[in-house]
Coordinates of C-alpha atoms in Angstrom, one line a residue:
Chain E
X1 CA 77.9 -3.6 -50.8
X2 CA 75.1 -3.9 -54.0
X3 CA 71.7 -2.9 -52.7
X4 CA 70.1 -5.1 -55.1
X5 CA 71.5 -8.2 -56.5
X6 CA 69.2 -9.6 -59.2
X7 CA 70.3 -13.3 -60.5
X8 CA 69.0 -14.6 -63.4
X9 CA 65.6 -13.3 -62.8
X10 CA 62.2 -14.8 -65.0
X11 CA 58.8 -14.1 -64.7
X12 CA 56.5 -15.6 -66.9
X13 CA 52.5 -14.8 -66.4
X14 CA 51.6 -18.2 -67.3
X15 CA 52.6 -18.3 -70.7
X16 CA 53.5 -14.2 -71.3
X17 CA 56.7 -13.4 -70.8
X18 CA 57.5 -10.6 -68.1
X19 CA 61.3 -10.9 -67.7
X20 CA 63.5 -13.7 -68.5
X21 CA 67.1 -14.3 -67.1
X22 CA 67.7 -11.0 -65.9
X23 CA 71.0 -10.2 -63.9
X24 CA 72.1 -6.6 -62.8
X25 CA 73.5 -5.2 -59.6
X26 CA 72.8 -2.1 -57.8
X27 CA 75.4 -0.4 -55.9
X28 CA 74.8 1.5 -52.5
X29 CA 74.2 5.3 -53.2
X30 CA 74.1 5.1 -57.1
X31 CA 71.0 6.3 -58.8
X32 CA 70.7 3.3 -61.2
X33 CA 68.6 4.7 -64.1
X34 CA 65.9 1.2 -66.0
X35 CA 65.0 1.9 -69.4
X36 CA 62.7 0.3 -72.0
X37 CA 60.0 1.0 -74.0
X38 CA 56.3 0.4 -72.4
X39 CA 56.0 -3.7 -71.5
X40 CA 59.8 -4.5 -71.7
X41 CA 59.7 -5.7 -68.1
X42 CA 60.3 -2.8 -66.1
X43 CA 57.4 -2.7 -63.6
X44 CA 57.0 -7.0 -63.5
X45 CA 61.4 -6.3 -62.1
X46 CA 60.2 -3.6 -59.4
X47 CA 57.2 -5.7 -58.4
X48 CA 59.0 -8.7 -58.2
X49 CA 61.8 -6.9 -56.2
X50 CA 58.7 -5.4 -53.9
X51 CA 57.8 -9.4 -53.4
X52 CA 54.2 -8.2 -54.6
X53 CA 54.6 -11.4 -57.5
X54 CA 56.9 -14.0 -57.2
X55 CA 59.6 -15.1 -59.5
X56 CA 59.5 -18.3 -62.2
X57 CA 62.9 -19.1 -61.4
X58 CA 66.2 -17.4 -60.2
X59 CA 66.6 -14.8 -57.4
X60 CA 67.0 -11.3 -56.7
X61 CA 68.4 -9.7 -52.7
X62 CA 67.7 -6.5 -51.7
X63 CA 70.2 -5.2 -48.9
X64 CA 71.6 -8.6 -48.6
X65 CA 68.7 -10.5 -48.1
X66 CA 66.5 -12.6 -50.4
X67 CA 63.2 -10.6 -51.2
X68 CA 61.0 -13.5 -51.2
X69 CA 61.7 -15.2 -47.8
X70 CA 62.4 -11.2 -46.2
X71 CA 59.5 -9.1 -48.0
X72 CA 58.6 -7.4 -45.3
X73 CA 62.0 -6.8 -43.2
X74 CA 63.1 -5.4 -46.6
X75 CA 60.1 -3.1 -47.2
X76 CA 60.5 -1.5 -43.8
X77 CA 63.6 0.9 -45.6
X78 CA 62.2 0.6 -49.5
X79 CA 60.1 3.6 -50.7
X80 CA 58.2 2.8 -53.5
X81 CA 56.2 5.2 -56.6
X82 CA 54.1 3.4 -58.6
X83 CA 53.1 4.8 -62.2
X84 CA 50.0 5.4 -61.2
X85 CA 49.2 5.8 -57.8
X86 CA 45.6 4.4 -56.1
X87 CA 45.0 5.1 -52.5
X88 CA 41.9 4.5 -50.3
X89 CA 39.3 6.9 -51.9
X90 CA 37.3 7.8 -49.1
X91 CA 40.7 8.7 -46.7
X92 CA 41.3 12.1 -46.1
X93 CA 45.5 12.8 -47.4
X94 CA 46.2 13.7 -43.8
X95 CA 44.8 10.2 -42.8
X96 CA 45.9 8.4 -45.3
X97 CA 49.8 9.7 -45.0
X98 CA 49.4 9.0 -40.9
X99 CA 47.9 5.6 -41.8
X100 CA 51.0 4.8 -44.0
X101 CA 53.7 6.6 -41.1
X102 CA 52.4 3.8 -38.4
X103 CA 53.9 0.8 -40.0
X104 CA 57.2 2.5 -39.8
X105 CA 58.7 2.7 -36.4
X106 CA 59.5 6.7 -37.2
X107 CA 57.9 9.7 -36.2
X108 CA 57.6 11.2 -39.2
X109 CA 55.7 14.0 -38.6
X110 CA 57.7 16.5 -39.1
X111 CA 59.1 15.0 -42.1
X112 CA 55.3 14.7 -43.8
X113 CA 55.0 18.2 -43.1
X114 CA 58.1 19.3 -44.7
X115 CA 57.5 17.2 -47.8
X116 CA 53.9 18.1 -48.3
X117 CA 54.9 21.8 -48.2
X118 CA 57.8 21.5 -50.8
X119 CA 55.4 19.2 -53.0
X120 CA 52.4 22.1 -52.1
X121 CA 50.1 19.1 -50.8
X122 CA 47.4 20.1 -49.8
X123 CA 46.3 17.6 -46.2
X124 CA 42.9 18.3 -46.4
X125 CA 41.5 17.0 -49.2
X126 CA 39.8 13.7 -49.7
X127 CA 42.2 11.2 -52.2
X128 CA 38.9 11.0 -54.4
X129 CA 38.5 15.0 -55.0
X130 CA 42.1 14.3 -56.0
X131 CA 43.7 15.1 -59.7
X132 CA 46.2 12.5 -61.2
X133 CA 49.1 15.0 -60.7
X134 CA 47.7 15.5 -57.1
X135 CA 47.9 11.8 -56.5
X136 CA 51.2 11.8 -57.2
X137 CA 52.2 14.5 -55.2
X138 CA 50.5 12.2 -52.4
X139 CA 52.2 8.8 -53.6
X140 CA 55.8 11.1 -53.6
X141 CA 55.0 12.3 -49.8
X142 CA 54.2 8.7 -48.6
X143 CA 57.0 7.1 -50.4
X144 CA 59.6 9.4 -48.8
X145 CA 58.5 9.8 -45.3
X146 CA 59.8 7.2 -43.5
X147 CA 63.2 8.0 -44.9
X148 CA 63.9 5.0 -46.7
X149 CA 67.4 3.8 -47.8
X150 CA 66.5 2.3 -51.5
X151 CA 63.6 3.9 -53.5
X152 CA 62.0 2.6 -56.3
X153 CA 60.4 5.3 -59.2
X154 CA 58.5 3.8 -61.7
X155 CA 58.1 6.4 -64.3
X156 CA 57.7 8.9 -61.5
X157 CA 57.2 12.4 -63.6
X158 CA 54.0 11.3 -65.5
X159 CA 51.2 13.9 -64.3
X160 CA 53.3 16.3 -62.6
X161 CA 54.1 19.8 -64.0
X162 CA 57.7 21.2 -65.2
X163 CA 58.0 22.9 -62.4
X164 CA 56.7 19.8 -60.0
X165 CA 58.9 17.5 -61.7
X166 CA 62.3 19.7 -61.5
X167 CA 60.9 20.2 -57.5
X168 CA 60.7 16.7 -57.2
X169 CA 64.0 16.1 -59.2
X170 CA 65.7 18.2 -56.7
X171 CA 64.5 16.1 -53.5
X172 CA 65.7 13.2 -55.2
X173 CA 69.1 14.4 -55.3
X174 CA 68.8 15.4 -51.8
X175 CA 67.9 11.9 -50.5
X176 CA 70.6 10.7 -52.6
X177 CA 73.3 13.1 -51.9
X178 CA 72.0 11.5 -47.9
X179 CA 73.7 8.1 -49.2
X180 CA 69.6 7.0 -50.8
X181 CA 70.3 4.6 -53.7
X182 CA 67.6 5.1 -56.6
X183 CA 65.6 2.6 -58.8
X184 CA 64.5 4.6 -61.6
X185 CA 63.1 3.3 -64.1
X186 CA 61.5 5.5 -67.3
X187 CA 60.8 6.0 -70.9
X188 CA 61.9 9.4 -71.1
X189 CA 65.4 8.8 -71.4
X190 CA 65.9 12.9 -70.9
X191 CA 65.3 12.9 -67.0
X192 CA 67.2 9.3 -66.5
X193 CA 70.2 11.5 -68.4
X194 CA 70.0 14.2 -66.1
X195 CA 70.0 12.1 -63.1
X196 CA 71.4 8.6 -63.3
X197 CA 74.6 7.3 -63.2
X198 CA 74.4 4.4 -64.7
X199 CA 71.4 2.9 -66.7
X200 CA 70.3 -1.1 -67.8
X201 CA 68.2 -1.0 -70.9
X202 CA 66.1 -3.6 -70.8
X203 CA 64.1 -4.9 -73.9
X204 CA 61.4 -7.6 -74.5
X205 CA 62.4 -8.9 -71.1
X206 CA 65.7 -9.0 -71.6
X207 CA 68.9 -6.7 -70.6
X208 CA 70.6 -5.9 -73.5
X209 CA 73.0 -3.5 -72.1
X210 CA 73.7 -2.1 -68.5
X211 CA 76.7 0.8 -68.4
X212 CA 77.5 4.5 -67.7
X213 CA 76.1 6.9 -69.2
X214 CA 79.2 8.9 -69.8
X215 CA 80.7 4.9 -71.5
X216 CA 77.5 4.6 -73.2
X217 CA 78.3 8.1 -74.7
X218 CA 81.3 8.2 -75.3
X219 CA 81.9 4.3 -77.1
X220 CA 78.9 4.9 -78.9
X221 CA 78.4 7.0 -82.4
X222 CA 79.8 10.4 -83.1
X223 CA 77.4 12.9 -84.7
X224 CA 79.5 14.7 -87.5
X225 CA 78.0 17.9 -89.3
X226 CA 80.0 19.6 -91.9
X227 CA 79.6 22.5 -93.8
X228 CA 81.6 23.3 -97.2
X229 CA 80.8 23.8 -100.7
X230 CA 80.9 21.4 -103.2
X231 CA 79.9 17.9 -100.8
X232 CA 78.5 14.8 -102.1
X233 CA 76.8 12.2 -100.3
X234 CA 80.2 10.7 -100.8
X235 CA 82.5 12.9 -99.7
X236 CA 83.0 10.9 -96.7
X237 CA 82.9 7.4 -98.0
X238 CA 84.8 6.0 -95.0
X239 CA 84.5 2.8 -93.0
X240 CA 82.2 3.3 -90.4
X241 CA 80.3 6.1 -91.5
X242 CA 76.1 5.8 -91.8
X243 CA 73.0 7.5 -91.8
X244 CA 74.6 10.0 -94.3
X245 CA 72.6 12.9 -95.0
X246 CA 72.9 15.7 -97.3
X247 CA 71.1 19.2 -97.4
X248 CA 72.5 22.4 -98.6
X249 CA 76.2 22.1 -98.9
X250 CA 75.9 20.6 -94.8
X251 CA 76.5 16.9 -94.9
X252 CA 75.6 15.4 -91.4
X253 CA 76.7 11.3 -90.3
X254 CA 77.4 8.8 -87.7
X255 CA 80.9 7.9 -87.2
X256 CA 81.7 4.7 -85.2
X257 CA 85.8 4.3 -85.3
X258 CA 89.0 5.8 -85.5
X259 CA 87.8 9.5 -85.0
X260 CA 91.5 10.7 -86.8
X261 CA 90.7 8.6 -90.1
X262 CA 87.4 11.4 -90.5
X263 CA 89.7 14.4 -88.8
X264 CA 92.3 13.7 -92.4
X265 CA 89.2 13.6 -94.7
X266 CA 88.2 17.4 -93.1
X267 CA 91.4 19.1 -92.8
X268 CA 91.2 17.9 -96.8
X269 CA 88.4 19.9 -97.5
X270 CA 88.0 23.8 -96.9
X271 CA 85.1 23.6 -94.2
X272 CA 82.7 26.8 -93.1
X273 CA 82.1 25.3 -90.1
X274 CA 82.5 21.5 -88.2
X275 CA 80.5 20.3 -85.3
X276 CA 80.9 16.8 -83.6
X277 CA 79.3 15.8 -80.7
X278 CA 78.2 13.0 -78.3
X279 CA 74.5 11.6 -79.4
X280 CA 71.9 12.0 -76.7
X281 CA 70.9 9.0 -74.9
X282 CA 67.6 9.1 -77.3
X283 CA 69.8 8.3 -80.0
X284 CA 71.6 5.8 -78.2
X285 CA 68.5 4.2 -77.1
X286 CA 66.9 4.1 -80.7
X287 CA 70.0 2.2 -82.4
X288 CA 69.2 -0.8 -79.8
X289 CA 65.7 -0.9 -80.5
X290 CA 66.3 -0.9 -84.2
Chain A
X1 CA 46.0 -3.2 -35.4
X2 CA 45.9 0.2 -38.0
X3 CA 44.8 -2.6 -40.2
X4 CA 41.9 -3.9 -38.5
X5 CA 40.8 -0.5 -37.6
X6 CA 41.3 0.9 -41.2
X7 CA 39.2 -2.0 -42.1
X8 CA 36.2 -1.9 -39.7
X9 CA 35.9 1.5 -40.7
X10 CA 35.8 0.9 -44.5
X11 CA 32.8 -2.3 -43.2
X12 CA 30.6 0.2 -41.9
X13 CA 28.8 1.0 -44.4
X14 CA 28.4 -2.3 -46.2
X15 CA 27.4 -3.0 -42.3
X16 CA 25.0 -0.6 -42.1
X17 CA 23.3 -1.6 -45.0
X18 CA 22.8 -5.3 -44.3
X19 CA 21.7 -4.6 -40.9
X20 CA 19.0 -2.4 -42.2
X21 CA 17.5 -5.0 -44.1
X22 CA 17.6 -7.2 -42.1
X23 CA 15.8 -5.0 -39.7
X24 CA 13.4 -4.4 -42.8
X25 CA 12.9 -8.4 -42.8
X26 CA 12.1 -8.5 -39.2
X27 CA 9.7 -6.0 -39.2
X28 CA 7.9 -7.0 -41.9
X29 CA 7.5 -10.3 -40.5
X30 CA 6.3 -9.5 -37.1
X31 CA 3.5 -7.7 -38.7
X32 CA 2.7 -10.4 -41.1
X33 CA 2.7 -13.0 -37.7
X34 CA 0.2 -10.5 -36.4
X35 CA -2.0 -11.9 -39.1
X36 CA -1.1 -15.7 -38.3
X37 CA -1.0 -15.2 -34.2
X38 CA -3.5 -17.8 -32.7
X39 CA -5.5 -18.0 -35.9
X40 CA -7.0 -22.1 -36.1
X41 CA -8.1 -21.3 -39.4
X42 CA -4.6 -21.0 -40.7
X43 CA -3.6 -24.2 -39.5
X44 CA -6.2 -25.8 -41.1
X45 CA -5.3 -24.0 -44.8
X46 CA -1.5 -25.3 -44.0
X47 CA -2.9 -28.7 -43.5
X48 CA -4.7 -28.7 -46.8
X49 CA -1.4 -28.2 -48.5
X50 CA 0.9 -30.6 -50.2
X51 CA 3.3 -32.0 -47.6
X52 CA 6.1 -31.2 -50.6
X53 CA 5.6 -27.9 -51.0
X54 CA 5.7 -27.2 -47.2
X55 CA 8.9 -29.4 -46.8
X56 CA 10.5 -26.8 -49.9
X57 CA 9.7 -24.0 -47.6
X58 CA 10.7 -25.7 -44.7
X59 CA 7.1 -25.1 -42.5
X60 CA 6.0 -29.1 -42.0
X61 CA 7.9 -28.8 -38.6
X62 CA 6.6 -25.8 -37.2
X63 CA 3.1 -24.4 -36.3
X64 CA 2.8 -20.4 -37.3
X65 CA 0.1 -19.5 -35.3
X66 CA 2.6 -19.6 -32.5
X67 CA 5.3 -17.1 -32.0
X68 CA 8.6 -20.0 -32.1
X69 CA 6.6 -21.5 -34.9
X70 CA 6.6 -18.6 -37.1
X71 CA 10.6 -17.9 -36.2
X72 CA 11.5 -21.0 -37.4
X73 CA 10.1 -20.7 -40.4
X74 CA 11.8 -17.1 -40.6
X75 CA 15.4 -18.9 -39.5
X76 CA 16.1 -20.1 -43.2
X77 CA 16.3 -16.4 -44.5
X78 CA 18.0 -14.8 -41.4
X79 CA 20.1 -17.9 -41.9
X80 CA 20.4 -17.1 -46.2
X81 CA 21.3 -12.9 -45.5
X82 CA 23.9 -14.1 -42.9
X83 CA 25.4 -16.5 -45.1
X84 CA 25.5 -13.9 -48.1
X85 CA 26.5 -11.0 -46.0
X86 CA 29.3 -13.2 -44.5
X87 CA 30.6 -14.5 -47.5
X88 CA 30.9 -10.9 -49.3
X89 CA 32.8 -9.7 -46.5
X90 CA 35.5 -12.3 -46.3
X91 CA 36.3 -12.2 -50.0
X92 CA 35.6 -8.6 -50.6
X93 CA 38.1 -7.5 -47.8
X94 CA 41.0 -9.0 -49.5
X95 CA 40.1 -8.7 -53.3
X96 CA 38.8 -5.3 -53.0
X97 CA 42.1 -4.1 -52.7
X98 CA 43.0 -5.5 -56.3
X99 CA 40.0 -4.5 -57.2
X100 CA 40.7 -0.4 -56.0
X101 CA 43.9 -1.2 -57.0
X102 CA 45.4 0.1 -53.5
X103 CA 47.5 -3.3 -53.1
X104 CA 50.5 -1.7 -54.6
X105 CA 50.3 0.4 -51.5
X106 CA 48.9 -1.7 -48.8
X107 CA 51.0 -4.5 -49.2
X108 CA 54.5 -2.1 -50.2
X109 CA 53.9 -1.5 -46.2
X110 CA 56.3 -3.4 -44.5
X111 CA 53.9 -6.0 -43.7
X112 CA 53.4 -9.1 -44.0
X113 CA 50.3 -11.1 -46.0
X114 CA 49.2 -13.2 -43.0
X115 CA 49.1 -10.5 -41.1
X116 CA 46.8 -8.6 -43.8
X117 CA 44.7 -11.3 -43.8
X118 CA 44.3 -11.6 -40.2
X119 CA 43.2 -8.2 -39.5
X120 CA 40.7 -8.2 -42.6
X121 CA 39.3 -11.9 -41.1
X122 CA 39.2 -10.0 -37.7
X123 CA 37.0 -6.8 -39.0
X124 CA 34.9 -9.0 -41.0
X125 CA 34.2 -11.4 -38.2
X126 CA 32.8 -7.8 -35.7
X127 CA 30.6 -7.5 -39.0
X128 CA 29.3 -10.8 -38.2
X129 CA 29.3 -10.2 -34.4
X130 CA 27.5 -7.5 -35.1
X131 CA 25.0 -8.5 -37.6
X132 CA 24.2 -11.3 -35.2
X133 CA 23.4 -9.2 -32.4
X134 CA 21.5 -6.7 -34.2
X135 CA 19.3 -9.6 -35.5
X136 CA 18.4 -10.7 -32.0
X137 CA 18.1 -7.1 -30.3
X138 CA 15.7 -6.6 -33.2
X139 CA 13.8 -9.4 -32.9
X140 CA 13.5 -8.9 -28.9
X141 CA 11.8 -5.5 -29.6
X142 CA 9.5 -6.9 -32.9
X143 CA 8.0 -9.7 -31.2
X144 CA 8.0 -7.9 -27.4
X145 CA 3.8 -7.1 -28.1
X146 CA 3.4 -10.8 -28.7
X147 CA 4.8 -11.6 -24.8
X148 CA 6.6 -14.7 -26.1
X149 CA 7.1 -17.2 -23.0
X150 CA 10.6 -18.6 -21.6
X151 CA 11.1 -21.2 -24.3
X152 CA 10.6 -18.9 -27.2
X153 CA 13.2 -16.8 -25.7
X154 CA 15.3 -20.1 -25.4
X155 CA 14.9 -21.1 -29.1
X156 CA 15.3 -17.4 -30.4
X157 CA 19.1 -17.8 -28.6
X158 CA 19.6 -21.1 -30.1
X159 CA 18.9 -19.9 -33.5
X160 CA 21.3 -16.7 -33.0
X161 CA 24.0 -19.3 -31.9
X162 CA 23.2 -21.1 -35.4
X163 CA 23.5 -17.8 -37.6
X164 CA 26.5 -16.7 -35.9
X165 CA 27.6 -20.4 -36.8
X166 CA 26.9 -20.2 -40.2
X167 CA 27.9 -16.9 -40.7
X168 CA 31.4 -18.2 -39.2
X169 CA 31.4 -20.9 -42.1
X170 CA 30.3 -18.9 -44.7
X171 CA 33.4 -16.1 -44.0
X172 CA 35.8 -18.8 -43.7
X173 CA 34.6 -19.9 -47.4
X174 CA 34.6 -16.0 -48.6
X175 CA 38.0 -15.4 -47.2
X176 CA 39.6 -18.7 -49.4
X177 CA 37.9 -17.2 -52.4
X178 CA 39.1 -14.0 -51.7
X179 CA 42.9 -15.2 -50.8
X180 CA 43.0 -17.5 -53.8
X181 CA 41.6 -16.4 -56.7
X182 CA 43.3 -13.8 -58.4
X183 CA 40.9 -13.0 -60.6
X184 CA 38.7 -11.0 -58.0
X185 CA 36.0 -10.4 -60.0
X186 CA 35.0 -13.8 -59.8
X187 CA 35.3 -14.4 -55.9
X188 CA 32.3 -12.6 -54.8
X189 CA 30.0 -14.2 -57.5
X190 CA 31.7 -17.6 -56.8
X191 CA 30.9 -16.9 -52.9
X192 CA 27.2 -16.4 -53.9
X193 CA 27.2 -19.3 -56.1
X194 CA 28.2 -21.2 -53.3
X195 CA 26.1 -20.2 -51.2
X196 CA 22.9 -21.0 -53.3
X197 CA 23.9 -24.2 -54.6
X198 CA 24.0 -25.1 -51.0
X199 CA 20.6 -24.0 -50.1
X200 CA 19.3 -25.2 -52.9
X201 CA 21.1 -28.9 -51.9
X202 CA 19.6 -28.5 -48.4
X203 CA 15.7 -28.6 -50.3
X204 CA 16.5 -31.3 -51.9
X205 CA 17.6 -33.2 -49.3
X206 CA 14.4 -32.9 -47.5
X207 CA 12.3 -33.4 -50.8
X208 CA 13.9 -36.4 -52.1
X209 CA 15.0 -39.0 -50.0
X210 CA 17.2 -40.5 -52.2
X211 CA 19.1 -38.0 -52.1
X212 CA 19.5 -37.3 -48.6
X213 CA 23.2 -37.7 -48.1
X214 CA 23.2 -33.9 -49.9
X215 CA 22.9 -33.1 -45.8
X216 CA 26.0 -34.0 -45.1
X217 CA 27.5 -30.9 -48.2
X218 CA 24.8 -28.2 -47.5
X219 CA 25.6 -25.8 -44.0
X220 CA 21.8 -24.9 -44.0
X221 CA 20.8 -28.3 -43.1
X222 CA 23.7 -28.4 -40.3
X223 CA 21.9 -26.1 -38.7
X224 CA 17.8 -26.8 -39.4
X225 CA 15.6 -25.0 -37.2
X226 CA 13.0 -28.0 -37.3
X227 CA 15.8 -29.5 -35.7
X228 CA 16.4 -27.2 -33.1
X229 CA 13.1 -26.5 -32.1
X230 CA 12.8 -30.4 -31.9
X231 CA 15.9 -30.7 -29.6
X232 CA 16.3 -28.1 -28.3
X233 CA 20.5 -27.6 -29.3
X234 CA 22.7 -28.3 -31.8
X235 CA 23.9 -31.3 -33.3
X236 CA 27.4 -32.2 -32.2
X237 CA 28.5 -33.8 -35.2
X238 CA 27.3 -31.1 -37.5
X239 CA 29.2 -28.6 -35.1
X240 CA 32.5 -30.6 -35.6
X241 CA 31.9 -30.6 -39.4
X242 CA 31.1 -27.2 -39.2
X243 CA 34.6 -26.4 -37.3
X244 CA 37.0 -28.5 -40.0
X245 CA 35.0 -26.4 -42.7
X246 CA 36.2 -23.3 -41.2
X247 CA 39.5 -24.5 -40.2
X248 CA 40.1 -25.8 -43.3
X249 CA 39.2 -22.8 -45.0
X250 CA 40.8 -20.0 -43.5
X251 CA 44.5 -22.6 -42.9
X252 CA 44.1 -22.6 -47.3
X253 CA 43.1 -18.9 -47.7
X254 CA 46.3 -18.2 -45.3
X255 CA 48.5 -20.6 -47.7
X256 CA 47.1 -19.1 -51.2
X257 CA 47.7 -15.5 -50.1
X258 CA 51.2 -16.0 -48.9
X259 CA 51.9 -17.9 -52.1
X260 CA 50.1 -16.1 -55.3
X261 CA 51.1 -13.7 -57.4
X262 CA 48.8 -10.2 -56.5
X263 CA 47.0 -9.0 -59.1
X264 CA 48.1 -5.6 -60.4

């Protein structure tokens, strides 16, 4: 069954344009990864899928049902991070986490208590004493502890640590590996590599390509580097060759094609060394913004 | 319920501080009536006065050498702070959230907006309760030296019942603004607007007879404490009014709410 079906989805803020015509599905258990650079759409999608704005036209269902008319049934197993995180100043975190626990119908006690400690929360502390990263270390804790079956990140890492963020990478894979599906959405395509399955890349609004990463990879460019004496910019003048660059005897391009057709040109030459490999998803990502 | 409690909590201080002016206001007055109490000469001065200017301040109806005299000259700014204090609580409680920026968490809660709203109407209408009560326990000890007879005590109730009355109107109002506009730095100013462009209407409809139908728009003049000193109650008909404004109101903040985009 998808989690979230999103149909034709628009949001316009008056005249701005948030999303327009959107359409993606998200399959039970899968952590889908939502790229884009800053103001593509990414938040105005998880808002609108939270039912916190309403959508222009089309429709999007979260486990089945249609988020506008079932906002709140559908919150009751959606655990949400924000960006940035804002709680109720003057609450105490203890408070504030036990405040958020009694809209679920969960004791989550022992749950809160558990996360805090692997997040090193401290309870105590007063949400306005609070740092940025420590804010998010609360938002983390609150999102999770009503064990909820779909979570939304939205650019989750910003303000934690390396080592919070790899501890907070790890209990996502742990609620996943449980059966959680995961929304996450980022700019740093790095993390939504090392975690994602698949990924929509969403631009000025608009989806302009939703796959697997390992498809994305692997019909995407080839990056060749050789190394031999005596290369010209045109030693490879093939079809489907770009981006040619040449520096001390090491010629380095993008291959789109027939891989054999630049495999023939090599074995031609007497190479020191040849190196081809997958781009990263930075790369990827680049040639659709260009 | 968590909501309601959350929220009274949050009131308190805002409480606190309203009721200790107002407590400021009845003290001060008591002492100033001490001046006025059973003083002929006063009367007189009052007398000499243009009949305009005492209409503007609303004193032609009432004699303040005696102790429900002076009250109901007081009534118009009890009856000013309530309307202010009620107003900023309806349409704070909601857009404050935008405003902290906490409705990306509040309303994530499997929740839904009506019930938001009822449980910030409920916390903000104990303000009121409150407020009210504080007013009149206050005024009981300021004027207790004074030993005010049976009716004064009467009167003092009815203009209590006609606070809490226009305090009741007043949130209703605050709680649309709040629930509709989304740009919620604008609904507690627009509340106060409100609020004196109605007072305002309600001296001109006394000064100016020609435009006396300005009665009919303004909630001070619903409840005039000439009026109620004169009869003793409240007017049925201003009541009823009174009760559609409210209705009215809170039905539309209930509609907007559920309806708008939040503002994030």
């Amino acid at each position: 069954m998808s989690i979230i079906e999103v149909t034709d989805l628009t949001k316009y803020y008056g005249k701005a344009r948030g999303i327009v015509g959107i359409s993606f599905n998200v399959e039970e258990g899968e952590i889908f990864g939502f790229i884009g650079p800053n103001g593509a759409g990414k938040s105005t999608t998880i808002r609108l899928l939270l039912s916190l704005i309403h959508p222009t036209n089309g429709s999007a269902k979260v486990f089945g049902k249609d988020v506008v008319a079932h906002g709140p049934e559908i919150r009751r197993d959606i655990g949400y991070l924000p960006s940035e995180v804002y709680y109720y100043e003057g609450m105490k975190v203890i408070d504030l986490l036990k405040y958020s626990a009694s809209f679920y119908n969960c004791d989550c006690t022992q749950r809160m208590h558990e996360l805090s400690e692997t997040m090193e929360l401290e309870l105590n502390r007063r949400v306005s004493d609070l740092s940025y990263g420590n804010k998010k270390k609360v938002g983390i804790v609150q999102g999770l502890l009503h064990s909820p079956k779909l979570l939304f990140l939205d650019e989750p890492t910003a303000g934690l640590d390396p080592l919070m963020q790899r501890k907070f990478f790890d209990l996502i894979r742990a609620e996943n590996a449980r059966g959680v599906t995961v929304f996450f959405s980022s700019h740093i395509l790095g993390e939504v590599q090392r975690l994602c399955t698949r990924v929509g890349i969403i631009r000025e609004g608009k989806i302009v390509e939703i796959s697997n990463i390992r498809t994305l990879q692997q019909n995407n460019y080839k990056k060749v580097r050789v190394t031999a004496e005596g290369l010209t910019p045109g030693s490879f003048d093939l079809p489907g060759v770009t981006n040619v660059q040449v520096e001390d005897g090491m010629v380095n391009f993008f291959f789109k094609g027939d891989i054999n057709t630049v495999l023939q040109k090599i074995s031609a030459i007497q190479v020191a060394d040849v190196t081809i490999e997958e781009p990263t998803l930075e790369e990827i990502f680049m040639h659709y913004y260009e | 319920m968590n909501i309601f409690l959350r929220e009274l909590k949050a009131n308190l201080k805002s409480l606190l501080i309203w009721s200790a002016i107002i407590i400021l206001l009845i003290f001060m007055a008591g002492a100033k009536y001490s001046a006025f109490a059973g003083d002929p000469e006063l009367l007189n001065m009052l007398d000499s006065m243009p009949p305009a200017l005492l209409d503007a301040l609303s004193m032609s109806a009432f004699n303040l050498t005696t102790i429900s005299g002076f009250y109901g000259v007081m009534f118009i700014y009890f009856a000013l702070m309530a309307a202010i204090a009620a107003a900023i609580w309806g349409s704070d409680s909601i857009s404050k959230e935008e405003r902290d920026k906490t409705v990306e968490f509040s309303l994530v809660l499997p929740v839904t907006r009506s019930r938001v709203v009822t449980a910030k109407a409920l916390a903000a209408l104990v303000n009121c309760v409150v407020f009210v009560l504080i007013t009149w326990v206050m005024s009981l000890v300021a004027v207790r030296s004074y030993n005010p007879d049976q009716a004064f005590y009467n009167f003092l109730a009815l203009e209590m019942e006609a606070m809490f009355a226009i305090e009741l109107v007043f949130l209703a109002i605050g709680l649309l603004l709040g629930c509709s506009m989304k740009q919620y730095k604008l609904s507690g100013s627009a509340a106060i607007a409100i609020i004196l462009t109605t007072y305002f209407m309600s001296i001109m409809a006394v000064m100016n007879e020609n435009l006396d139908f300005l009665k009919y728009f303004t909630p001070f003049k619903y409840f005039d404490a000439g009026e109620l000193l004169r009869t003793g109650k409240m007017d049925g008909m201003y009541l009823l009014i009174s009760a559609a404004i409210v209705v009215a109101c809170v039905a539309a903040a209930y509609w907007f709410y559920n309806k708008r985009d939040l503002y994030i």
